[in-house]
PDB file of C-alpha atoms in Angstrom:
ATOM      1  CA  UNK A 133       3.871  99.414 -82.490  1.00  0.00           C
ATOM      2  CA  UNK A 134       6.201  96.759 -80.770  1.00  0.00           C
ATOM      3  CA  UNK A 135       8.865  99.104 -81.233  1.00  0.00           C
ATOM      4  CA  UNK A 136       7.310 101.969 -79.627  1.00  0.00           C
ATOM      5  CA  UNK A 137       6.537  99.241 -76.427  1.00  0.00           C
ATOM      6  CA  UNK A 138       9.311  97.794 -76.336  1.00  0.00           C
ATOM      7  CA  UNK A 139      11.074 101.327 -76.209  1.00  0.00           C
ATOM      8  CA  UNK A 140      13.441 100.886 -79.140  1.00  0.00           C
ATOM      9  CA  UNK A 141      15.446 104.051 -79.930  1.00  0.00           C
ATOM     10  CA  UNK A 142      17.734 102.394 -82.708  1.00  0.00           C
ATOM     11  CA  UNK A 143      16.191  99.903 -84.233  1.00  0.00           C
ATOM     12  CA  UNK A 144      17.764 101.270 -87.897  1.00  0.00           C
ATOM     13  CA  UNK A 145      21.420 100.603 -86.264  1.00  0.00           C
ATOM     14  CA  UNK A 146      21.721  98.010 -83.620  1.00  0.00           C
ATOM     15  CA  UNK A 147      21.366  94.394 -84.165  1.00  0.00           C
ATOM     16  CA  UNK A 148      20.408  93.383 -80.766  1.00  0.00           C
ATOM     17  CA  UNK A 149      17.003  95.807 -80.993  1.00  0.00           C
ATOM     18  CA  UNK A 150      15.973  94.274 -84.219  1.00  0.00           C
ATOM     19  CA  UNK A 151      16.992  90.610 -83.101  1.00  0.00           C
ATOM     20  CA  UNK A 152      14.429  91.338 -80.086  1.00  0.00           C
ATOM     21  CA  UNK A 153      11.694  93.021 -82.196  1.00  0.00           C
ATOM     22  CA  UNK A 154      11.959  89.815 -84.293  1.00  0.00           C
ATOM     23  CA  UNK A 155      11.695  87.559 -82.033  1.00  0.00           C
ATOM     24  CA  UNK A 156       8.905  89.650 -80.225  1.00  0.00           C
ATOM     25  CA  UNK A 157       7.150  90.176 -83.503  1.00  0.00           C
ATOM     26  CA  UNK A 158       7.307  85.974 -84.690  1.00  0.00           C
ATOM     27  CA  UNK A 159       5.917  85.245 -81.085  1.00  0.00           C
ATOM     28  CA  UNK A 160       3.302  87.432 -81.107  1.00  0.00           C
ATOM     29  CA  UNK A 161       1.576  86.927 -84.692  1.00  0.00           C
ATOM     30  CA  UNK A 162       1.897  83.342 -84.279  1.00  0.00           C
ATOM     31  CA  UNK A 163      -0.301  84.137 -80.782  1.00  0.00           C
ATOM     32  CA  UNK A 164      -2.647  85.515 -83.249  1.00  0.00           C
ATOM     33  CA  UNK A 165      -2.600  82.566 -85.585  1.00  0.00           C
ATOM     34  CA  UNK A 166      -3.737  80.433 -82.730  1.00  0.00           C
ATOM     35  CA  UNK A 167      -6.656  82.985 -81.717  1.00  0.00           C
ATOM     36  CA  UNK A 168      -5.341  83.287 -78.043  1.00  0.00           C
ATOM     37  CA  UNK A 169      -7.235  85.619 -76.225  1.00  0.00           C
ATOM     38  CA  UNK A 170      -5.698  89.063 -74.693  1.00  0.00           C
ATOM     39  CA  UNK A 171      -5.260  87.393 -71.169  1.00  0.00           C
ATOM     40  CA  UNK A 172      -3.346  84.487 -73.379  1.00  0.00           C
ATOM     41  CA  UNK A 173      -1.406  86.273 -75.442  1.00  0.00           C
ATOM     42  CA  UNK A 174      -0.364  88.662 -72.772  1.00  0.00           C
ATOM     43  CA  UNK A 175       0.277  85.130 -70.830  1.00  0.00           C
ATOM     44  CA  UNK A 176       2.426  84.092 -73.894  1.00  0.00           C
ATOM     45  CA  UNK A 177       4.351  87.109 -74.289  1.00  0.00           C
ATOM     46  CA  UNK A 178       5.324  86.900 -70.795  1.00  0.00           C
ATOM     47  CA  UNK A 179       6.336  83.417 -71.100  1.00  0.00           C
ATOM     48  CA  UNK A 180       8.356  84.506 -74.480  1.00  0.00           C
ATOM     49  CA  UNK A 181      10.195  87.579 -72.057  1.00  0.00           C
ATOM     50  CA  UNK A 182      10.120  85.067 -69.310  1.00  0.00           C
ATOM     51  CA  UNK A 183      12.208  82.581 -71.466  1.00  0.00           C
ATOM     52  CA  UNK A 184      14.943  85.422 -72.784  1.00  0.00           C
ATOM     53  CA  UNK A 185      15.772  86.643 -69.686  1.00  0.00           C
ATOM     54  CA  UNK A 186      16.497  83.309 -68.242  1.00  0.00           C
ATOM     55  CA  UNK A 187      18.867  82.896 -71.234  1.00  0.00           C
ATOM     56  CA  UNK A 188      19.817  86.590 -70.864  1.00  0.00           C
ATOM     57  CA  UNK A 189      20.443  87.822 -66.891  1.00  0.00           C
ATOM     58  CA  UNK A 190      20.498  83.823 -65.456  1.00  0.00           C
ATOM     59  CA  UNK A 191      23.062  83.006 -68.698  1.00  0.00           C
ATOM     60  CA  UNK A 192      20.697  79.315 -68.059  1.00  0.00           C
ATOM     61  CA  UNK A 193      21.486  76.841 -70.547  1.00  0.00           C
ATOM     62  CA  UNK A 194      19.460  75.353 -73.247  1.00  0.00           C
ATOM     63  CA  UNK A 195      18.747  71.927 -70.590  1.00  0.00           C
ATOM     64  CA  UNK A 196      17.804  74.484 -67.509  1.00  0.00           C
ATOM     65  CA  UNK A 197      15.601  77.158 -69.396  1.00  0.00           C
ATOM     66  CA  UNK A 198      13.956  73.871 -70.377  1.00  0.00           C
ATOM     67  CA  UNK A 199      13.027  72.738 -67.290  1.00  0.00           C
ATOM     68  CA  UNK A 200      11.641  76.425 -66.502  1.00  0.00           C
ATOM     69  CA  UNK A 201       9.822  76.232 -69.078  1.00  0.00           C
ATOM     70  CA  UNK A 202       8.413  72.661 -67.958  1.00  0.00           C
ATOM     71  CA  UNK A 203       7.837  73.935 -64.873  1.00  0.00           C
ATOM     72  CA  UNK A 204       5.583  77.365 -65.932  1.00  0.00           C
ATOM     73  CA  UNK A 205       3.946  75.053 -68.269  1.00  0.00           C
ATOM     74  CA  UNK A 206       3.163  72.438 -65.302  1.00  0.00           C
ATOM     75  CA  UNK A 207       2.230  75.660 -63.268  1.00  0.00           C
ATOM     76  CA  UNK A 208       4.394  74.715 -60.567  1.00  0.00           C
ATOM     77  CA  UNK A 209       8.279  75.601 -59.199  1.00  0.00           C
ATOM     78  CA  UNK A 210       6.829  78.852 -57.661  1.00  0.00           C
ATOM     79  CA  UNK A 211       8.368  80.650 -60.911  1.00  0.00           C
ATOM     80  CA  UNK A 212       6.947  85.031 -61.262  1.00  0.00           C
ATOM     81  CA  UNK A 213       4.625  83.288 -64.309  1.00  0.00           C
ATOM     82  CA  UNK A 214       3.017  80.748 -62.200  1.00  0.00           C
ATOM     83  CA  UNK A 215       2.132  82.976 -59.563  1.00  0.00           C
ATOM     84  CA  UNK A 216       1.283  85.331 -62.129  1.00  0.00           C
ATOM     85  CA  UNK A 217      -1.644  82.704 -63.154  1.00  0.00           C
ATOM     86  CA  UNK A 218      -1.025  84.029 -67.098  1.00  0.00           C
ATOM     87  CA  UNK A 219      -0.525  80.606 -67.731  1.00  0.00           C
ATOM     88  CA  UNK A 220      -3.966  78.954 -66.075  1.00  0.00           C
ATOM     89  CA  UNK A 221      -5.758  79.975 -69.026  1.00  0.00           C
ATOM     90  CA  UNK A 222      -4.370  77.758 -71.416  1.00  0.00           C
ATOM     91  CA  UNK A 223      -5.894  74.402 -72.662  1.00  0.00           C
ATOM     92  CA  UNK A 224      -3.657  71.595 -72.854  1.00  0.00           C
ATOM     93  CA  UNK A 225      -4.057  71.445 -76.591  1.00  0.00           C
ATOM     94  CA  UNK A 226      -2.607  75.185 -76.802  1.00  0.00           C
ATOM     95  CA  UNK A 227       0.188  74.302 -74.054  1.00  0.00           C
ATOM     96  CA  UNK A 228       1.499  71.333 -76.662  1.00  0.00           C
ATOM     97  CA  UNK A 229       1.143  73.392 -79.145  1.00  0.00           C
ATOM     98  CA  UNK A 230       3.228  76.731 -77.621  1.00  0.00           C
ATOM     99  CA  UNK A 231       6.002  73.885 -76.621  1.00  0.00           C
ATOM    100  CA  UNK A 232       5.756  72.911 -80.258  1.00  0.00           C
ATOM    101  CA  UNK A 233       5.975  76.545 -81.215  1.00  0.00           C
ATOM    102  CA  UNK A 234       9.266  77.435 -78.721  1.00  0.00           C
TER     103      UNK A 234
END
């Protein structure tokens, strides 16, 4: 189903698509694990997409995306997630526990 969402055309032959599906995939049953609900597993997933494209389009490194992180986490920096509020409905139990996670 990720595949299909994601809008992977050749997942069979290219590394990169089934890198992403992976790490898609491992994010998203360990959402499930924890029992998020929809609003905080679409929150997490965002955060997870959030987090690859900093590495991805802003070529951050390991140290910056950090702090981004840090700073969605803390709910302020004015990052697309905070505004976003997918974050708010986190506990701070769960937030710990999605650092632990990343």
């Amino acid at each position: 189903m990720l595949e299909e969402i994601l809008n992977f055309k050749q997942l069979k032959t290219s590394l990169k698509e089934a890198i992403l599906l992976d790490y898609y995939t491992a994010g998203f049953c360990w959402a499930k694990e924890m029992t998020f609900s929809l609003i905080q597993l679409s929150g997490f997933m965002n955060l997870l997409n959030f987090l690859l494209e900093n590495l991805r389009d802003k070529h951050l490194t390991l140290g910056d995306n950090l702090k981004e992180l840090g700073k969605a986490m803390a709910g302020i920096g004015g990052t697309d997630l905070e505004r976003s509020g997918d974050l708010n409905s986190f506990s701070i139990e769960q937030a710990k526990a999605i650092i632990d996670y990343l």
